[in-house]
């Protein structure tokens, strides 16, 4: 009987050791899941714009810079924003087991016709619950597509606009692009579009040019003269 009891005790000890080892191995995993970790998800959105791939890619970068978002430009008209901490914190248990809620955007522009392209944005998240994913979509978080359309409406890309139907202006003494834009279009802010159309980067780059081209859509309407009594 003693031998039988000892044999049973040895089996119980072996099983207990296996269970204890498994618990030590899997405990961090279950603790991580319980603290909201272990989730890696991707949500995608897309937006079509009437501009070529290069102009669309530049618009995206301008909007991201305006929002103070750091990014890394990849090849083939792709970019990735740097990881950013999520609003939801991991908590004490989550921090212990390595939970780090964060997200970033992976953006790509693909051709969608002769003079149009499609902007594809994936938000990649880590340790963010599935029910919170919608909060980090680029349309919700940044209104990226809306801001791209607003910027393009204010400063239309030149890639699809022919250099026709405009007027060549000679700069006056000590006049830069801002002053020219104010004189010719009535809005100083139009200097950016004028610079883009002429391959310039700053308001003073046109100092040595014989003339500067301004598209008709920017030109001020001629002032109507008050009627006179005959």
GROMACS .gro file of N, CA, C and O in nm, residues 30 41 53 59 69 122 188:
model
   28
   30UNK      N    1  -0.204   3.577  -2.075
   30UNK     CA    2  -0.340   3.606  -2.032
   30UNK      C    3  -0.347   3.741  -1.961
   30UNK      O    4  -0.445   3.813  -1.974
   41UNK      N    5  -0.425   4.547  -3.543
   41UNK     CA    6  -0.533   4.557  -3.642
   41UNK      C    7  -0.501   4.663  -3.745
   41UNK      O    8  -0.421   4.754  -3.722
   53UNK      N    9  -0.083   6.147  -5.964
   53UNK     CA   10  -0.027   6.085  -5.844
   53UNK      C   11   0.071   6.178  -5.773
   53UNK      O   12   0.069   6.191  -5.650
   59UNK      N   13   0.013   6.698  -5.195
   59UNK     CA   14  -0.096   6.752  -5.114
   59UNK      C   15  -0.103   6.681  -4.979
   59UNK      O   16  -0.122   6.745  -4.875
   69UNK      N   17   0.236   6.639  -3.809
   69UNK     CA   18   0.252   6.494  -3.803
   69UNK      C   19   0.381   6.455  -3.876
   69UNK      O   20   0.399   6.488  -3.994
  122UNK      N   21  -0.427   5.330  -4.459
  122UNK     CA   22  -0.450   5.226  -4.359
  122UNK      C   23  -0.403   5.277  -4.224
  122UNK      O   24  -0.292   5.331  -4.213
  188UNK      N   25  -0.303   8.837  -5.164
  188UNK     CA   26  -0.161   8.810  -5.148
  188UNK      C   27  -0.130   8.661  -5.133
  188UNK      O   28  -0.024   8.613  -5.174
   0.00000   0.00000   0.00000
